[in-house]
Amino acid sequence: MRFFMARRFALKNLRANRLLEIPFVLSSGIMGMLFFIMASLLENHYVETRHRDLPLFIQVGTILLCIFTFIFVQYAVNFMLKKRNKEFALYGILGLEKKHIRKIIAIEFFCLFAFILVLSIVGGYLFGQMVFLMLNFIMKDVAGSLMDFPFSFSALFYTTVLLFVLYLFTLLRSSFRISFSTPMALLQKGHEGEGEPKSRVILSFIGFLFLGIGYGIALLIQGLLSSFTYFFLAVLAVILATYLLYISFSVLLLKMEKRRPSYYKPEKFLSISGLLYRIKGNAVSLASISILSTGVILSLATTICMYANIQNKGNSLFSREYSMELSPFSYPKKEGEDLKRSLNQMVLESVNEPSEVEGLYTMVTLATAGYVEEGQIIPVQGQENMANAKDPNMIILYDLAGYNARFQKHISLGENEILLCNNRNTPKEPSSLKIGDWVFQVSEIQNILPVDMVALGSYGIVVRDLATMQYIEKYLQPKEHRSESTAIEFSTHWNLKGISGEAYQPNYSALKKQLKAFSEKSFKGNARYSVENKDEYLQSQYEVNGGFLFLGVLIGIIFLTGTVLISYYKQISEGYEDREKMQIMKKLGLSDRLIQKTGFSQILWLFFGPLAVATLHCLVASKIVFRLLGLFGVGSLTLYAGCLSAVLLVFALVYLVIFRLTKKAYTRIVE
């Protein structure tokens, strides 16, 4: 066959199979657009120079895009080839050789991938400008403009290479399929899934076993370390259970319905019988839609929740606009009060007038670990068996003078008195707390712990003086177990009055150098030190969490594209199958109204079943996901519940739009 004749065959096939090929081009084009955008951002000079952490998120996103683009493209190709089995078989019966069919297929896919490439490049550049501006917006970077997002020729090259590799793989796969199939085998493949599915009790049992493991981990596992360790095991168990139960348990339920007397009513008879045959061919697709939908909802809900919590986290960590920390690795020779005065004096010398500083105070803190139970604190060391049972508690010690200065209070404590709070909202604290050989009388105070401690059950203890803090430190951290990460910290906090942040910037930079010189002189370099301000911290958090949000939205779009693609092809597949079945039912004398009603009810069950399963997965996963969000300082259950509810609602609306669009394609085929 000459190229001219093969081209005519290919163009005719493209027009005839547009219902299959248009969504393939659109979905693959969306993935190509996303890849072009990510490749452009990866090579973007503005992103590289202005954002420290964002390139890492873009690299991760690019890798994810390559993986999922390959999966979705091959899924769509497999579906298209399966639906054209009769066509390829007819070519063979009419005398076309397999090499001629391969040539026609090669031209068809070349045209399709050429369309995808054009859509990826043009759409990627135009849509990429909006993505670039959106990215700067969520990172609170107002300096970026469209001039900073030029056309990237390297992104053009990478996108072309990706699609060319996909084209070659698709061509090899289709050629292999055609070369090793006879016309009769191709005809038989077109009728796969026609027999009634078998009941698989063992598979159902295994599916419920894995579902119980996944749900049990999500609901019953306690402690942050255990949650983090078993989270991915729970994810894998639920994914496997979803596939197994769709394949087996859905069939068992339908067959149980067949045994009920009400089964023999016309509408129920036709609906259940039709669902049985549909399940066999669509169980894997339905399970995939459920899993992808769960991924969309959880990725968006968690990243939005982290982003919305940034301001609250900043307010918790910064009691004033500026802070300065100094942590000697060993207790300084200077007395603590002298060190406090030295740090305060540095701050006052960093401004022209002392009146320009307000709210100045220095607090001494110590972060350590222990087990708080039955009115006492037990050191972590030597409690290996207990450590296996649950996570230790974080213990944050504060000095009374710093606490009073921070909150403008005038509390006094006796030698054996402490103030106590925790971040788990325990209804009532113990009236006394034993620490070592000392028994302290406890007075409750409002929680003052920073939100980044919310992942672990943490306690804040305000002690009378530095000597008491040193005693507790020696008891909870024996000398052989002490580390630099748990040194006593002197932190100074202050606000500015009558001076802007821009005007203070040179003095702020000089203060950093002064603290460094003081640390090296006083402690010979054996100390940690830092000077921070709230605006810098928030900017860094907006960049990191903005990167997470960007990655979450990207994953959401990827999964949503896969959901739409699988849903559309599922509807198309059912449309072609139902067209023949409806003609048979009409010949048997069934009314059009009854046929349409039963067909529509089956579609509703199959389409909205995955949404219900995804919602159940998300609700069960909420407990362990919320606990893991504590690692990022998210401690408000109300915030997480609000984000999850909003994402669920929006996704349900989008899912409904997908249903209406795919239903139109289904109706056109059937009618």
XYZ file of C-alpha atoms in Angstrom:
671
model
C 0.000 0.000 0.000
C 1.345 3.380 -1.010
C 1.572 6.264 1.438
C -1.138 8.239 -0.420
C -3.711 5.459 0.000
C -2.697 4.829 3.641
C -3.114 8.558 4.332
C -6.640 8.495 2.870
C -7.544 5.557 5.101
C -6.064 7.330 8.126
C -7.912 10.627 7.513
C -11.176 8.761 6.992
C -10.658 6.866 10.258
C -9.886 10.077 12.128
C -13.206 11.570 11.045
C -15.133 8.363 11.795
C -13.644 7.889 15.307
C -13.751 11.496 16.494
C -15.854 10.565 19.549
C -12.879 8.547 20.790
C -10.061 10.731 19.527
C -11.204 14.236 20.506
C -11.177 13.494 24.282
C -7.847 11.688 23.796
C -6.330 14.792 22.192
C -7.876 17.130 24.781
C -6.846 15.114 27.852
C -3.360 14.415 26.510
C -3.119 18.056 25.464
C -3.943 19.162 29.026
C -1.187 16.921 30.367
C 1.181 18.259 27.705
C 0.227 21.848 28.603
C 0.966 21.183 32.261
C 4.308 19.630 31.362
C 5.227 22.609 29.155
C 4.316 25.003 31.992
C 6.366 23.050 34.543
C 9.332 22.828 32.176
C 9.084 26.583 31.531
C 9.020 27.337 35.266
C 11.909 24.946 35.855
C 14.093 26.951 33.462
C 12.651 30.361 34.440
C 15.307 32.825 35.617
C 12.864 34.730 37.837
C 11.791 31.575 39.680
C 15.390 30.423 40.141
C 16.578 33.741 41.569
C 13.540 34.833 43.613
C 12.374 31.546 45.151
C 14.669 29.218 47.042
C 12.386 26.191 47.568
C 9.997 26.435 44.618
C 12.330 24.774 42.044
C 12.266 21.590 44.153
C 8.451 21.481 44.059
C 8.533 22.077 40.301
C 10.989 19.197 39.825
C 8.723 16.860 41.819
C 5.708 18.044 39.818
C 7.510 17.472 36.524
C 8.370 13.894 37.481
C 4.759 13.222 38.552
C 3.513 14.663 35.264
C 5.758 12.374 33.220
C 4.541 9.308 35.127
C 0.828 10.112 34.978
C 0.972 11.359 31.383
C 2.410 8.006 30.357
C -0.271 6.105 32.339
C -3.241 8.124 31.043
C -2.079 8.157 27.428
C -1.586 4.403 27.414
C -4.977 3.883 29.064
C -6.654 5.970 26.353
C -4.714 4.207 23.598
C -5.688 0.816 24.974
C -9.352 1.835 25.025
C -9.272 3.179 21.454
C -7.552 0.089 20.109
C -10.000 -2.194 21.906
C -12.985 -0.331 20.441
C -11.511 -0.673 16.951
C -10.928 -4.424 17.075
C -13.816 -5.061 14.665
C -12.436 -2.468 12.274
C -8.970 -4.048 12.251
C -10.501 -7.504 11.845
C -12.526 -6.253 8.856
C -9.366 -4.855 7.259
C -7.791 -8.299 7.534
C -10.845 -10.040 6.097
C -10.867 -7.611 3.136
C -7.276 -8.492 2.340
C -5.156 -5.776 3.918
C -1.884 -7.064 5.250
C -0.805 -6.320 8.807
C 1.960 -4.018 7.632
C -0.671 -1.952 5.807
C -2.771 -1.688 8.987
C 0.328 -0.689 10.945
C 1.073 2.036 8.393
C -2.471 3.421 8.702
C -2.216 3.377 12.502
C 1.167 5.114 12.377
C -0.261 7.972 10.282
C -3.320 8.291 12.529
C -1.316 8.515 15.740
C 1.192 10.867 14.106
C -1.669 13.264 13.321
C -3.106 12.890 16.828
C 0.223 13.522 18.561
C 0.888 16.461 16.235
C -2.410 18.006 17.386
C -1.451 17.253 21.004
C 1.955 18.928 20.522
C 0.415 22.100 19.061
C -2.161 22.229 21.861
C 0.541 21.646 24.472
C 2.829 24.407 23.194
C 0.237 27.083 22.394
C -2.025 26.357 25.347
C 0.943 25.840 27.664
C 2.427 29.247 26.881
C -0.878 31.150 27.077
C -2.170 29.334 30.138
C 1.325 29.351 31.647
C 1.275 33.140 31.936
C -1.825 32.910 34.123
C -0.235 30.122 36.170
C 2.910 32.242 36.645
C 0.878 35.186 37.952
C -1.185 32.878 40.178
C 1.984 31.323 41.562
C 3.378 34.732 42.470
C 0.043 35.659 44.049
C -0.100 32.673 46.388
C 3.533 33.318 47.354
C 2.802 36.988 48.077
C 5.334 38.107 45.475
C 3.987 41.259 43.837
C 7.111 41.991 41.786
C 6.535 39.321 39.118
C 5.010 40.306 35.769
C 4.315 38.650 32.415
C 7.668 39.966 31.176
C 9.290 37.521 33.601
C 7.651 34.549 31.848
C 9.179 34.492 28.350
C 8.645 31.694 25.862
C 10.946 28.806 26.785
C 12.582 26.978 23.889
C 13.996 24.400 26.286
C 10.422 23.642 27.426
C 9.466 23.306 23.749
C 12.284 20.806 23.262
C 11.435 18.765 26.390
C 7.722 18.633 25.513
C 8.481 17.547 21.947
C 10.801 14.800 23.204
C 8.194 13.570 25.716
C 5.423 13.361 23.109
C 7.737 11.787 20.539
C 8.690 9.063 23.043
C 5.005 8.519 23.812
C 4.259 8.301 20.086
C 6.968 5.693 19.536
C 5.820 3.618 22.506
C 2.191 3.834 21.364
C 3.185 2.824 17.837
C 5.188 -0.161 19.074
C 2.365 -1.236 21.352
C -0.312 -1.018 18.644
C 1.959 -2.759 16.114
C 2.596 -5.578 18.570
C -1.131 -5.909 19.216
C -1.958 -6.132 15.517
C 0.971 -8.372 14.580
C 0.096 -11.093 17.095
C -3.690 -11.118 16.607
C -5.786 -12.822 13.955
C -9.021 -11.300 12.585
C -11.060 -13.864 14.544
C -9.201 -13.080 17.769
C -9.832 -9.368 17.257
C -13.536 -9.984 16.728
C -13.722 -12.029 19.920
C -11.954 -9.280 21.896
C -14.725 -6.909 20.947
C -17.170 -9.089 22.861
C -15.147 -9.598 26.031
C -17.137 -9.156 29.210
C -20.434 -10.461 27.833
C -20.805 -13.372 30.274
C -22.370 -12.924 33.687
C -19.634 -12.293 36.269
C -18.922 -15.030 38.783
C -19.316 -14.653 42.531
C -15.894 -14.442 44.162
C -16.395 -14.861 47.877
C -12.695 -15.334 48.640
C -11.771 -12.127 46.811
C -14.489 -10.288 48.726
C -13.123 -11.607 52.011
C -9.581 -10.522 51.085
C -10.908 -7.134 50.002
C -12.670 -6.572 53.338
C -9.547 -7.753 55.136
C -7.402 -5.128 53.406
C -10.122 -2.500 53.888
C -10.220 -3.336 57.598
C -6.433 -2.991 57.791
C -6.471 0.379 56.038
C -9.424 1.790 57.963
C -8.131 0.311 61.232
C -4.782 2.073 60.833
C -6.529 5.350 59.992
C -8.922 5.191 62.946
C -7.101 3.280 65.683
C -3.383 4.018 65.390
C -2.334 6.557 68.034
C 0.700 8.800 68.101
C 2.456 10.817 65.449
C 5.354 8.422 64.860
C 3.041 5.436 64.414
C 0.732 7.429 62.125
C 3.622 8.501 59.935
C 5.044 4.968 59.815
C 1.793 3.222 58.900
C 0.179 5.899 56.719
C 1.462 4.586 53.396
C 0.616 1.012 54.410
C -2.958 2.181 55.009
C -3.040 3.888 51.590
C -1.838 0.759 49.785
C -4.286 -1.452 51.712
C -7.264 0.785 50.857
C -6.280 0.994 47.172
C -6.018 -2.788 46.895
C -9.273 -3.248 48.830
C -11.091 -0.820 46.532
C -10.137 -2.790 43.429
C -10.928 -6.165 44.992
C -14.320 -5.111 46.362
C -15.408 -3.495 43.104
C -14.490 -6.678 41.241
C -16.056 -9.113 43.726
C -18.300 -7.653 46.407
C -20.362 -5.497 44.029
C -21.225 -8.677 42.123
C -22.182 -10.466 45.359
C -24.508 -7.620 46.343
C -26.258 -7.651 42.981
C -26.674 -11.422 43.065
C -28.122 -11.170 46.557
C -30.645 -8.686 45.171
C -31.592 -11.221 42.487
C -32.735 -13.638 45.201
C -35.262 -11.196 46.650
C -38.920 -11.473 45.485
C -38.971 -7.804 44.438
C -36.296 -8.592 41.839
C -38.950 -9.750 39.352
C -40.496 -6.300 39.002
C -39.689 -5.083 35.466
C -37.674 -1.987 36.426
C -35.638 -3.740 39.120
C -35.136 -6.836 36.987
C -33.711 -4.845 34.087
C -31.615 -2.538 36.309
C -29.957 -5.288 38.354
C -29.379 -7.565 35.368
C -27.870 -4.675 33.416
C -25.656 -3.645 36.330
C -24.323 -7.190 36.654
C -23.066 -7.181 33.075
C -21.783 -3.611 33.349
C -19.815 -4.346 36.532
C -17.725 -7.021 34.857
C -16.397 -4.658 32.221
C -16.197 -1.526 34.372
C -15.114 -2.646 37.853
C -11.479 -1.629 37.341
C -12.496 1.735 35.837
C -14.887 2.437 38.726
C -12.217 1.587 41.295
C -9.702 3.812 39.472
C -12.181 6.718 39.476
C -12.758 6.236 43.230
C -9.033 6.267 43.979
C -8.294 9.234 41.707
C -11.202 11.175 43.219
C -9.881 10.470 46.717
C -6.464 11.714 45.621
C -7.937 14.946 44.206
C -9.945 15.693 47.357
C -7.240 14.919 49.913
C -4.388 16.633 48.044
C -6.397 19.836 47.621
C -7.901 19.811 51.149
C -4.537 19.304 52.896
C -2.571 21.846 50.858
C -5.315 24.490 51.136
C -5.483 23.858 54.887
C -1.708 24.286 55.251
C -1.783 27.488 53.211
C -4.722 28.949 55.154
C -2.919 28.252 58.450
C 0.212 30.287 57.630
C -0.903 33.517 59.320
C -2.091 31.682 62.425
C 1.225 29.838 62.616
C 3.172 33.088 62.308
C 1.134 34.726 65.073
C 1.784 31.739 67.340
C 5.539 31.590 66.759
C 6.145 35.352 66.885
C 4.766 37.151 69.926
C 6.460 40.308 68.598
C 7.519 41.430 65.122
C 11.213 40.722 65.756
C 13.011 37.991 67.675
C 16.602 37.102 68.516
C 17.685 33.695 69.829
C 20.883 32.561 71.495
C 21.323 28.916 72.615
C 24.612 28.066 74.379
C 25.512 24.387 74.068
C 26.642 24.464 77.704
C 25.376 26.684 80.482
C 27.130 30.056 80.156
C 29.580 31.232 82.768
C 27.623 34.459 82.893
C 24.529 34.469 85.031
C 21.249 34.237 83.144
C 20.098 37.706 84.179
C 23.334 39.240 82.876
C 22.822 37.481 79.549
C 19.256 38.775 79.361
C 20.450 42.333 79.967
C 23.124 41.972 77.287
C 20.582 40.842 74.683
C 18.138 43.605 75.614
C 20.928 46.164 75.362
C 21.813 45.001 71.835
C 18.229 45.590 70.741
C 18.128 49.081 72.282
C 21.412 49.963 70.583
C 19.993 48.913 67.205
C 17.694 51.977 67.118
C 18.340 55.705 67.372
C 16.075 56.226 70.390
C 15.046 53.641 73.048
C 11.452 54.860 72.644
C 11.439 53.293 69.152
C 11.399 49.831 70.814
C 8.261 48.590 72.561
C 7.160 45.309 74.111
C 10.787 44.277 74.679
C 11.337 41.140 76.772
C 13.708 38.182 76.988
C 12.473 34.699 77.855
C 14.478 31.617 78.771
C 13.096 28.358 77.337
C 14.090 24.722 77.182
C 12.528 22.110 74.908
C 12.905 18.505 76.034
C 10.874 15.285 76.130
C 9.302 13.061 78.760
C 6.195 11.069 79.645
C 3.509 12.955 81.580
C 1.231 10.519 83.362
C -0.316 9.914 86.765
C 0.841 13.246 88.162
C 4.525 12.873 87.290
C 7.017 13.339 84.449
C 9.190 10.351 83.567
C 12.392 10.715 81.480
C 12.403 9.117 78.038
C 15.690 7.336 78.724
C 15.213 3.904 80.232
C 11.561 3.703 79.186
C 12.042 1.694 75.983
C 8.954 -0.470 76.490
C 6.795 2.560 77.122
C 8.262 4.310 74.103
C 7.101 1.475 71.907
C 3.570 1.937 73.207
C 3.158 5.666 72.556
C 4.963 8.824 71.568
C 6.723 10.819 74.284
C 5.393 14.237 75.288
C 7.235 17.423 74.415
C 8.039 19.464 77.521
C 8.642 23.203 77.024
C 9.990 25.051 80.055
C 9.636 28.846 80.401
C 11.024 31.197 83.041
C 8.505 33.199 85.098
C 10.117 36.596 84.501
C 9.930 36.140 80.739
C 6.330 34.908 80.956
C 5.275 37.941 82.992
C 7.048 40.323 80.610
C 5.495 38.706 77.558
C 1.905 38.843 78.816
C 2.237 41.910 81.087
C 1.352 39.897 84.197
C 2.580 40.061 87.791
C 2.402 36.430 88.881
C 4.707 35.204 91.625
C 5.578 31.575 92.369
C 6.835 29.829 95.453
C 9.789 27.480 95.442
C 7.606 24.406 94.711
C 5.028 26.009 92.397
C 4.690 25.945 88.600
C 2.261 27.073 85.920
C 1.103 24.373 83.517
C -0.692 24.187 80.154
C -0.997 21.686 77.302
C -2.014 21.719 73.645
C -4.523 18.857 73.834
C -7.176 20.759 75.818
C -7.134 18.316 78.717
C -10.213 19.090 80.846
C -8.314 19.283 84.137
C -4.602 19.381 84.914
C -3.281 17.515 87.986
C -3.155 19.571 91.178
C 0.469 18.498 91.694
C 3.231 17.246 89.422
C 6.240 15.221 90.514
C 9.481 15.883 88.631
C 12.391 13.917 90.032
C 12.477 14.376 93.789
C 10.439 17.586 93.692
C 6.662 17.792 93.913
C 5.297 21.004 92.404
C 1.897 22.528 93.065
C 0.216 23.254 89.714
C -1.768 26.292 88.583
C -3.388 26.132 85.158
C -2.804 28.806 82.527
C -3.974 29.371 78.961
C -2.081 27.434 76.289
C 1.067 29.344 75.257
C 2.707 26.555 73.233
C 3.563 27.285 69.580
C 1.354 25.600 66.978
C 4.262 23.667 65.463
C 4.152 21.513 68.633
C 0.582 20.427 67.916
C 1.677 17.161 66.265
C 2.799 15.805 69.641
C 1.070 15.982 72.986
C 3.037 18.900 74.474
C 3.124 20.563 77.882
C 4.222 24.077 78.745
C 5.671 24.590 82.244
C 6.472 28.021 83.648
C 9.088 27.688 86.426
C 10.147 30.160 89.078
C 13.764 30.707 88.026
C 16.665 29.410 85.983
C 17.872 27.158 88.793
C 14.579 25.231 88.736
C 14.839 24.935 84.945
C 18.365 23.539 85.276
C 17.188 20.955 87.806
C 14.400 19.734 85.484
C 16.852 19.719 82.569
C 19.311 17.488 84.451
C 16.511 15.112 85.484
C 14.904 14.764 82.031
C 18.192 15.012 80.109
C 21.007 13.180 81.876
C 24.423 14.441 80.816
C 25.165 11.408 78.641
C 21.930 11.968 76.676
C 22.111 15.750 76.204
C 22.407 17.176 72.713
C 22.948 20.572 71.166
C 19.367 20.561 69.848
C 17.976 20.727 73.403
C 20.129 23.524 74.836
C 18.597 26.278 76.958
C 17.550 29.158 74.723
C 17.558 32.875 75.492
C 15.133 34.619 73.140
C 14.538 38.349 72.925
C 11.393 39.765 71.327
C 10.397 43.317 70.438
C 8.277 45.592 68.260
C 9.178 48.873 66.559
C 7.394 52.147 67.121
C 7.693 55.156 64.857
C 10.141 53.507 62.458
C 9.375 51.474 59.339
C 10.778 48.082 58.549
C 12.617 49.463 55.502
C 14.299 52.188 57.568
C 15.247 49.637 60.237
C 16.757 47.194 57.723
C 20.405 48.455 57.932
C 20.279 48.335 61.748
C 18.650 44.899 61.544
C 21.538 43.598 59.425
C 24.046 45.166 61.825
C 22.285 43.471 64.763
C 22.842 40.066 63.163
C 26.588 40.770 62.920
C 26.678 42.045 66.492
C 24.968 38.895 67.821
C 27.405 36.725 65.890
C 30.389 38.593 67.370
C 28.901 38.385 70.874
C 28.339 34.620 70.538
C 31.872 33.959 69.324
C 33.390 36.106 72.052
C 31.301 34.820 74.958
C 30.917 31.152 74.010
C 33.821 30.562 71.607
C 31.370 29.645 68.848
C 29.643 26.960 70.984
C 26.165 28.434 70.580
C 23.352 28.693 68.077
C 22.106 32.165 67.261
C 19.647 33.796 64.901
C 17.783 37.046 64.301
C 14.380 36.812 62.595
C 11.377 38.941 61.886
C 7.793 37.946 61.356
C 7.549 39.288 57.792
C 10.566 37.245 56.652
C 9.156 34.141 58.296
C 5.727 34.596 56.721
C 7.320 35.162 53.323
C 9.320 31.940 53.627
C 6.202 30.067 54.754
C 4.154 31.457 51.877
C 6.865 30.231 49.534
C 7.077 26.725 51.024
C 3.352 26.247 51.599
C 2.583 28.042 48.348
C 4.783 25.433 46.694
C 2.821 22.689 48.447
C -0.448 24.309 47.343
C 0.828 24.613 43.770
C 1.863 20.958 43.819
C -1.489 19.980 45.357
C -3.416 21.855 42.666
C -1.201 20.262 40.005
C -1.850 16.765 41.387
C -5.541 17.633 41.606
C -5.636 18.659 37.942
C -3.747 15.501 36.941
C -6.104 13.225 38.873
C -9.156 15.174 37.702
C -8.008 14.821 34.082
C -7.635 11.086 34.623
C -11.070 10.932 36.249
C -12.688 12.752 33.325
C -10.858 10.590 30.785
C -11.808 7.298 32.442
C -15.398 8.464 33.026
C -15.825 9.577 29.424
C -14.457 6.386 27.930
C -16.558 4.343 30.351
C -19.683 6.135 29.138
C -18.652 5.726 25.502
C -18.023 2.034 26.049
C -21.395 1.579 27.705
C -23.067 3.604 24.959
C -21.850 1.281 22.213
C -22.824 -1.779 24.258
C -26.254 -0.403 25.189
C -27.114 0.597 21.625
C -27.309 -3.053 20.573
C -29.029 -4.126 23.803
C -31.697 -1.429 23.498
C -32.523 -2.537 19.978
C -33.037 -6.075 21.274
C -35.248 -4.835 24.146
C -37.362 -2.810 21.710
C -37.870 -5.905 19.557
C -39.020 -7.757 22.692
C -41.767 -5.164 23.133
C -40.411 -3.085 26.024
C -41.477 0.563 26.013
C -38.974 3.346 25.316
C -39.769 4.913 28.703
C -38.931 1.713 30.600
C -35.733 1.182 28.604
C -34.546 4.755 29.189
C -35.454 4.686 32.879
C -33.592 1.463 33.628
C -30.585 2.548 31.568
C -30.434 5.904 33.330
C -30.681 4.303 36.783
C -27.735 2.037 35.959
C -25.664 5.000 34.818
C -26.474 6.892 38.014
C -25.357 3.989 40.209
C -22.156 3.438 38.250
C -21.277 7.114 37.978
C -22.029 8.339 41.476
C -20.944 5.145 43.251
C -17.239 6.117 42.976
C -18.021 9.571 44.389
C -19.676 7.966 47.436
C -16.717 5.586 47.903
C -14.216 8.462 47.568
C -16.144 10.518 50.137
C -16.117 7.581 52.580
C -12.361 7.093 52.079
C -11.732 10.803 52.735
C -13.850 10.876 55.888
C -12.171 7.790 57.352
C -8.716 9.136 56.442
C -9.458 12.484 58.114
C -8.200 11.429 61.546
C -4.751 10.266 60.449
C -4.417 13.039 57.836
C -5.251 15.699 60.440
C -2.689 14.219 62.824
C -0.012 14.339 60.096
C -0.971 17.934 59.314
C 0.201 18.707 62.838
C 3.737 18.352 61.468
C 3.019 21.546 59.510
C 1.532 23.373 62.475
C -2.136 22.771 61.639
C -3.949 22.340 64.937
C -7.453 23.556 64.137
C -9.870 20.739 63.413
C -12.437 23.338 62.374
C -10.069 24.664 59.690
C -9.382 21.189 58.304
C -13.075 20.225 58.383
C -13.961 23.447 56.569
C -11.323 22.909 53.862
C -12.322 19.266 53.383
C -16.037 20.137 53.203
C -15.426 22.927 50.696
C -13.271 20.722 48.463
C -15.815 17.886 48.665
C -18.622 20.252 47.663
C -16.701 21.779 44.747
C -15.534 18.379 43.554
C -19.109 17.028 43.699
C -20.258 19.947 41.530
C -17.435 19.361 39.047
C -18.256 15.658 39.075
C -21.884 16.496 38.276
C -20.749 18.625 35.318
C -18.619 15.709 34.094
C -21.646 13.435 34.379
C -23.832 15.751 32.324
C -21.210 16.132 29.597
C -20.477 12.417 29.318
C -24.186 11.613 29.450
C -24.690 13.717 26.307
C -22.055 11.666 24.484
C -23.718 8.479 25.745
C -27.157 9.660 24.572
C -25.876 10.514 21.082
C -24.425 7.025 20.669
C -27.482 5.204 21.982
C -30.006 7.194 19.991
